[in-house]
Coordinates of C-alpha atoms and ligand atoms in Angstrom, one line a residue:
X20 CA 120.7 95.2 121.8
X21 CA 118.9 92.0 122.8
X22 CA 116.0 91.2 120.3
X23 CA 112.8 90.3 122.1
X24 CA 111.2 89.0 118.9
X25 CA 110.4 89.7 115.3
X26 CA 107.0 90.2 113.6
X27 CA 106.6 89.2 110.0
X28 CA 103.7 91.2 108.4
X29 CA 102.4 90.6 104.9
X30 CA 100.7 93.6 103.3
X31 CA 98.9 93.8 99.9
X32 CA 99.4 97.1 98.1
X33 CA 97.5 97.7 94.8
X34 CA 99.6 99.6 92.3
X35 CA 98.1 102.7 90.7
X36 CA 98.8 101.2 87.3
X37 CA 100.2 97.9 86.1
X38 CA 104.0 97.8 85.9
X39 CA 105.3 95.7 83.0
X40 CA 108.9 94.7 82.5
X41 CA 110.6 92.1 80.3
X42 CA 110.1 89.6 83.2
X43 CA 106.4 90.1 84.0
X44 CA 103.5 92.4 84.9
X45 CA 102.9 93.6 88.5
X46 CA 99.4 94.9 89.4
X47 CA 99.9 94.8 93.2
X48 CA 102.9 94.7 95.5
X49 CA 102.9 91.8 97.9
X50 CA 105.2 93.1 100.6
X51 CA 106.8 91.5 103.6
X52 CA 107.5 93.9 106.4
X53 CA 109.6 93.0 109.4
X54 CA 109.4 94.6 112.8
X55 CA 112.2 93.9 115.2
X56 CA 111.3 94.5 118.9
X57 CA 114.0 95.3 121.5
X58 CA 113.5 96.5 125.1
X59 CA 114.6 100.1 124.0
X60 CA 112.9 100.5 120.6
X61 CA 111.3 98.8 117.6
X62 CA 112.6 98.9 114.1
X63 CA 111.0 98.3 110.6
X64 CA 112.5 96.8 107.5
X65 CA 110.9 96.1 104.1
X66 CA 111.8 93.0 102.2
X67 CA 111.9 93.8 98.5
X68 CA 111.5 90.2 97.2
X69 CA 108.6 90.0 94.8
X70 CA 105.8 87.4 94.7
X71 CA 107.5 85.3 92.1
X72 CA 111.2 84.6 91.5
X73 CA 111.3 86.4 88.1
X74 CA 113.6 89.3 88.9
X75 CA 115.8 87.3 91.2
X76 CA 115.7 83.9 92.8
X77 CA 114.1 85.3 96.0
X78 CA 110.3 85.5 96.4
X79 CA 108.1 86.6 99.3
X80 CA 107.0 83.2 100.6
X81 CA 110.6 82.0 100.4
X82 CA 111.9 85.1 102.2
X83 CA 109.4 84.6 105.0
X84 CA 110.3 80.9 105.3
X85 CA 114.1 81.4 105.4
X86 CA 113.6 84.2 108.0
X87 CA 111.4 82.2 110.4
X88 CA 113.3 79.0 110.0
X89 CA 117.0 80.1 109.9
X90 CA 117.7 83.8 110.0
X91 CA 115.6 85.0 112.9
X92 CA 116.6 82.1 115.2
X93 CA 120.3 82.9 114.4
X94 CA 119.7 86.7 115.2
X95 CA 117.9 86.2 118.4
X96 CA 120.2 83.5 119.8
X97 CA 123.2 85.7 120.8
X98 CA 122.9 87.8 124.0
X99 CA 123.0 91.0 121.8
X100 CA 123.3 92.1 118.2
X101 CA 123.7 95.4 116.5
X102 CA 123.3 96.3 112.8
X103 CA 127.0 95.9 112.2
X104 CA 126.8 92.3 113.4
X105 CA 123.8 91.2 111.4
X106 CA 125.5 90.3 108.1
X107 CA 128.2 88.3 110.0
X108 CA 125.7 86.4 112.1
X109 CA 123.7 85.5 109.0
X110 CA 126.7 84.8 106.7
X111 CA 126.6 81.0 107.2
X112 CA 123.2 81.0 105.4
X113 CA 124.0 81.3 101.7
X114 CA 122.2 83.9 99.5
X115 CA 118.8 85.2 100.6
X116 CA 120.1 88.7 100.5
X117 CA 116.7 90.4 100.3
X118 CA 115.6 88.6 103.5
X119 CA 118.9 89.4 105.2
X120 CA 118.7 93.1 104.1
X121 CA 115.2 93.5 105.6
X122 CA 116.3 92.1 109.0
X123 CA 119.5 94.3 109.0
X124 CA 117.4 97.4 108.2
X125 CA 115.0 96.7 111.0
X126 CA 117.8 96.2 113.5
X127 CA 119.5 99.4 112.3
X128 CA 116.2 101.3 112.5
X129 CA 115.7 100.1 116.1
X130 CA 119.2 101.0 117.1
X131 CA 119.1 104.4 115.5
X132 CA 115.6 105.2 117.0
X133 CA 117.0 104.3 120.4
X134 CA 120.0 106.6 119.8
X135 CA 117.9 109.4 118.3
X136 CA 119.9 109.4 115.0
X137 CA 118.7 109.2 111.4
X138 CA 119.6 106.7 108.6
X139 CA 121.0 109.6 106.7
X140 CA 123.3 110.5 109.6
X141 CA 124.4 106.9 109.9
X142 CA 125.0 106.2 106.2
X143 CA 126.8 109.5 105.6
X144 CA 124.2 111.5 103.6
X145 CA 125.8 114.6 102.1
X146 CA 122.5 116.3 100.9
X147 CA 119.1 117.0 102.5
X148 CA 117.2 116.2 99.3
X149 CA 117.8 113.9 96.3
X150 CA 116.8 114.3 92.6
X151 CA 114.3 111.7 91.5
X152 CA 113.9 109.6 88.4
X153 CA 111.0 107.4 87.4
X154 CA 110.9 103.9 85.9
X155 CA 108.3 103.6 83.1
X156 CA 107.0 100.2 82.3
X157 CA 106.4 98.6 78.9
X158 CA 103.1 99.9 77.4
X159 CA 100.6 98.6 74.8
X160 CA 101.4 101.4 72.4
X161 CA 103.7 104.3 71.8
X162 CA 100.9 107.0 72.3
X163 CA 100.2 105.5 75.7
X164 CA 103.9 105.6 76.6
X165 CA 104.2 109.2 75.5
X166 CA 101.2 110.1 77.7
X167 CA 102.7 108.3 80.7
X168 CA 106.1 110.0 80.2
X169 CA 104.4 113.4 79.7
X170 CA 102.6 113.0 83.0
X171 CA 105.8 112.2 84.9
X172 CA 107.7 115.0 83.3
X173 CA 104.9 117.4 84.3
X174 CA 105.2 116.1 87.9
X175 CA 108.8 117.2 87.8
X176 CA 110.8 113.9 87.5
X177 CA 114.3 114.8 86.4
X178 CA 115.1 111.6 84.7
X179 CA 113.1 108.9 82.8
X180 CA 113.9 105.2 82.6
X181 CA 112.1 103.2 79.9
X182 CA 111.8 99.4 80.4
X183 CA 112.7 97.7 77.2
X184 CA 112.6 94.2 75.7
X185 CA 113.1 92.8 72.2
X186 CA 110.3 94.4 70.1
X187 CA 110.0 97.3 72.5
X188 CA 113.2 99.2 72.3
X189 CA 114.3 101.4 69.4
X190 CA 110.9 102.7 68.5
X191 CA 109.8 103.8 72.0
X192 CA 113.2 105.4 72.7
X193 CA 113.1 107.3 69.4
X194 CA 109.5 108.4 70.1
X195 CA 110.3 109.7 73.6
X196 CA 113.5 111.5 72.3
X197 CA 111.5 113.2 69.5
X198 CA 108.7 114.3 71.7
X199 CA 110.7 115.5 74.8
X200 CA 113.9 116.6 73.2
X201 CA 117.6 116.0 73.8
X202 CA 117.7 117.6 77.2
X203 CA 115.6 114.9 78.9
X204 CA 117.8 112.6 80.9
X205 CA 116.8 109.3 79.5
X206 CA 118.0 105.7 80.1
X207 CA 116.7 102.2 79.5
X208 CA 116.5 98.9 81.5
X209 CA 116.3 95.5 79.8
X210 CA 116.2 93.3 82.9
X211 CA 118.4 90.8 81.2
X212 CA 116.2 90.4 78.1
X213 CA 119.0 90.3 75.4
X214 CA 121.9 88.1 74.4
X215 CA 125.3 89.2 73.2
X216 CA 124.3 88.2 69.6
X217 CA 121.9 91.1 69.7
X218 CA 124.7 93.6 70.2
X219 CA 124.4 95.1 66.7
X220 CA 120.7 95.8 67.5
X221 CA 121.4 97.4 70.9
X222 CA 124.1 99.5 69.2
X223 CA 121.3 101.3 67.4
X224 CA 120.4 102.8 70.8
X225 CA 123.7 104.7 70.6
X226 CA 122.0 107.4 68.5
X227 CA 119.7 108.5 71.2
X228 CA 122.1 110.0 73.8
X229 CA 121.0 107.6 76.6
X230 CA 122.6 108.0 80.0
X231 CA 123.0 104.2 80.2
X232 CA 121.6 100.8 79.3
X233 CA 120.8 98.8 82.5
X234 CA 121.3 95.0 82.7
X235 CA 121.0 94.2 78.9
X236 CA 122.3 90.6 79.4
X237 CA 122.0 87.7 81.8
X238 CA 122.7 88.3 85.4
X239 CA 125.4 85.7 85.7
X240 CA 127.4 86.9 82.6
X241 CA 129.9 89.6 83.5
X242 CA 132.2 88.5 80.7
X243 CA 129.6 89.0 78.0
X244 CA 128.7 92.4 79.5
X245 CA 132.3 93.4 79.2
X246 CA 132.3 92.3 75.5
X247 CA 129.0 94.2 74.9
X248 CA 130.4 97.3 76.7
X249 CA 133.2 97.4 74.1
X250 CA 130.6 97.4 71.3
X251 CA 128.3 100.1 72.5
X252 CA 128.9 103.8 73.1
X253 CA 125.9 103.9 75.5
X254 CA 127.4 103.2 79.0
X255 CA 126.5 99.8 80.4
X256 CA 125.0 99.8 84.0
X257 CA 124.5 96.6 86.0
X258 CA 121.6 95.8 88.3
X259 CA 120.8 92.1 88.7
X260 CA 124.5 91.1 88.2
X261 CA 125.7 93.0 91.3
X262 CA 124.8 91.1 94.4
X263 CA 127.7 92.2 96.6
X264 CA 130.7 94.5 96.7
X265 CA 132.7 91.5 95.4
X266 CA 130.5 91.3 92.3
X267 CA 131.0 95.1 91.9
X268 CA 134.8 94.8 92.2
X269 CA 134.8 91.9 89.6
X270 CA 132.5 93.9 87.2
X271 CA 134.7 97.0 87.4
X272 CA 137.9 95.1 86.8
X273 CA 136.5 93.2 83.9
X274 CA 135.1 96.4 82.3
X275 CA 131.6 94.9 82.5
X276 CA 130.0 98.2 83.5
X277 CA 130.8 101.8 84.0
X278 CA 127.8 102.6 86.2
X279 CA 126.2 100.6 89.0
X280 CA 122.5 100.5 90.1
X281 CA 122.7 100.0 93.9
X282 CA 119.7 98.3 95.5
X283 CA 120.2 97.6 99.1
X284 CA 117.8 94.5 99.1
X285 CA 119.6 92.9 96.2
X286 CA 123.1 93.2 97.9
X287 CA 122.0 92.1 101.4
X288 CA 121.6 95.4 103.1
X289 CA 122.4 99.1 103.5
X290 CA 125.9 98.4 104.9
X291 CA 126.9 96.4 101.8
X292 CA 125.2 99.0 99.6
X293 CA 127.4 101.7 101.3
X294 CA 130.5 99.5 100.6
X295 CA 129.6 99.3 96.9
X296 CA 129.2 103.1 96.9
X297 CA 132.6 103.5 98.4
X298 CA 134.2 101.0 96.1
X299 CA 132.7 102.6 93.0
X300 CA 133.6 106.1 94.2
X301 CA 137.2 104.9 94.5
X302 CA 137.1 103.7 90.9
X303 CA 135.4 106.7 89.5
X304 CA 132.3 104.5 88.7
X305 CA 129.0 106.4 89.1
X306 CA 126.2 104.8 91.2
X307 CA 122.5 105.5 91.6
X308 CA 119.9 104.2 93.9
X309 CA 117.6 101.6 92.3
X310 CA 114.1 100.8 93.5
X311 CA 111.9 97.7 94.0
X312 CA 108.5 99.4 94.1
X313 CA 109.0 100.0 97.9
X314 CA 106.5 101.4 100.3
X315 CA 107.5 104.4 102.4
X316 CA 109.4 102.0 104.8
X317 CA 111.9 101.0 102.2
X318 CA 111.8 104.3 100.4
X319 CA 112.8 106.3 103.5
X320 CA 116.1 104.3 103.7
X321 CA 116.7 104.4 100.0
X322 CA 116.4 108.2 99.9
X323 CA 118.9 108.4 102.8
X324 CA 121.3 106.2 100.8
X325 CA 120.8 108.2 97.6
X326 CA 122.0 111.3 99.5
X327 CA 125.6 109.9 99.7
X328 CA 128.1 111.8 97.7
X329 CA 128.8 109.1 95.1
X330 CA 125.2 108.9 94.0
X331 CA 125.8 111.2 91.2
X332 CA 122.9 110.1 89.0
X333 CA 119.1 110.4 89.8
X334 CA 117.7 107.2 91.3
X335 CA 114.5 105.2 90.9
X336 CA 113.4 107.0 94.1
X337 CA 110.0 108.2 92.9
X338 CA 107.2 109.7 95.1
X339 CA 104.7 107.4 96.8
X340 CA 102.0 108.4 94.3
X341 CA 103.9 106.9 91.4
X342 CA 103.2 103.5 93.0
X343 CA 100.3 103.6 95.5
X344 CA 97.1 105.6 96.1
X345 CA 97.8 105.3 99.8
X346 CA 101.3 104.6 101.2
X347 CA 101.6 102.9 104.6
X348 CA 103.7 105.8 105.9
X349 CA 103.4 109.5 105.4
X350 CA 103.6 109.8 101.6
X351 CA 106.9 110.8 99.9
X352 CA 105.9 113.8 97.8
X353 CA 108.1 115.2 95.0
X354 CA 109.1 118.9 95.4
X355 CA 110.7 120.4 92.4
X356 CA 111.8 116.9 91.2
X357 CA 113.3 116.0 94.6
X358 CA 112.5 114.0 97.7
X359 CA 113.6 115.3 101.1
X360 CA 115.9 113.0 103.1
X361 CA 114.1 112.1 106.3
X362 CA 115.7 113.6 109.4
X363 CA 113.9 112.0 112.3
X364 CA 115.3 109.1 114.3
X365 CA 115.8 105.8 112.4
X366 CA 114.0 105.8 109.1
X367 CA 112.2 109.0 110.1
X368 CA 108.9 107.5 109.1
X369 CA 106.9 104.5 110.3
X370 CA 103.8 102.7 109.2
X371 CA 100.6 104.5 110.2
X372 CA 98.7 101.9 112.4
X373 CA 95.2 102.4 110.8
X374 CA 96.5 102.1 107.3
X375 CA 98.8 99.2 108.1
X376 CA 95.8 97.3 109.6
X377 CA 93.8 97.8 106.4
X378 CA 96.4 96.4 104.1
X379 CA 97.7 93.6 106.3
X380 CA 96.9 90.1 105.0
X381 CA 98.8 88.1 107.8
X382 CA 101.0 88.6 110.8
X383 CA 103.3 86.2 112.6
X384 CA 105.2 86.8 115.8
X385 CA 108.5 84.9 116.2
X386 CA 109.8 85.2 119.8
X387 CA 113.4 85.0 120.7
Ligands
LIG425 O1 115.0 96.4 87.3 O2 115.1 98.2 88.3 C1 114.5 97.2 88.1 C2 111.1 97.3 89.8 C3 111.0 96.0 90.3 C4 112.0 95.1 90.0 C5 113.1 95.5 89.2 C6 113.2 96.8 88.8 C7 112.2 97.7 89.1 C8 112.1 99.1 88.6 C9 111.2 100.0 89.3 O3 112.7 99.5 87.6 C10 112.0 100.9 90.2 C11 111.1 101.7 91.2 O4 110.6 102.7 90.8 O5 111.0 101.2 92.3
LIG426 MG1 116.8 97.2 86.8

């Protein structure tokens, strides 16, 4: 495919409720969408970078800048590119995986739309629906947390993830366990808020039958995660630390984790995400699909990825209503705790023009 040009579109999406983690509080999602135009089809990609570099070094303004200045000119220079070539063409530019992932997804969407094939077909989806978990932010009080969790359990979510930080860990986990019982699939996510010195404290979580503890320590410390994993009976899962299949291979050989959260944006795209899935499956390491508060554009592709056979744990693939009053695509609605894997060409969904216009804060056309 020859790319005619790429549109960068910023949209402002208010969240239905503030989402607090150990790194900050989000009240609205500032999203960069990319639209790749080719003579045969258009494709959409969602960049998962957040407004500020608090979860990872990437942030929305930086992603837009690296795309317009380096990535898009490199992609539009060759006579043709396909999705398989995107990562190779962009490899000279270090890092910026979320920016690269959005462009690769948009190229793949255009290619699949032109071929009449779905993301699920391309990636190797083995199911037509995926079980869904929900990520629950840090709250002002335990009663508020219990109300929020009760609401999600009533909606059918099959797994609950509690965000934790020092001062908000043992007590909320104990309260949720006591209220909802031992059968609730429960896990926690620290977003790198602890140090290895706090291992004895984290070991107190071992009493609560958690599925996993996600990213307890710093993103660049695989060796300390390996040490921590030996001190906990709760399985250690990595999120921020895994930026590529190479990181996953290193983490597995060090014993730094026994479970991996796969986020396509964090690892540079759906193709690298699938390589991590394959690597983990070969090592008997479970994976699940993480989320970055995506709109329907990113969610469609995540749900397709989560349908691969190695995704044996429920993902952070919640319904649109958990995030937004109005999604930019047809909303993803939970049915019996599951989301259906889209079957239409490409992502199987696209932004609805009238809604898109309403939430757009800026657009920029970058011709080839
Ligand atoms: O650490 O998994 C995380 C959201 C934004 C940034 C990082 C994380 C998250 C979530 C929410 O936990 C997952 C979702 O529902 O999209
Ligand atoms: Mg996480």
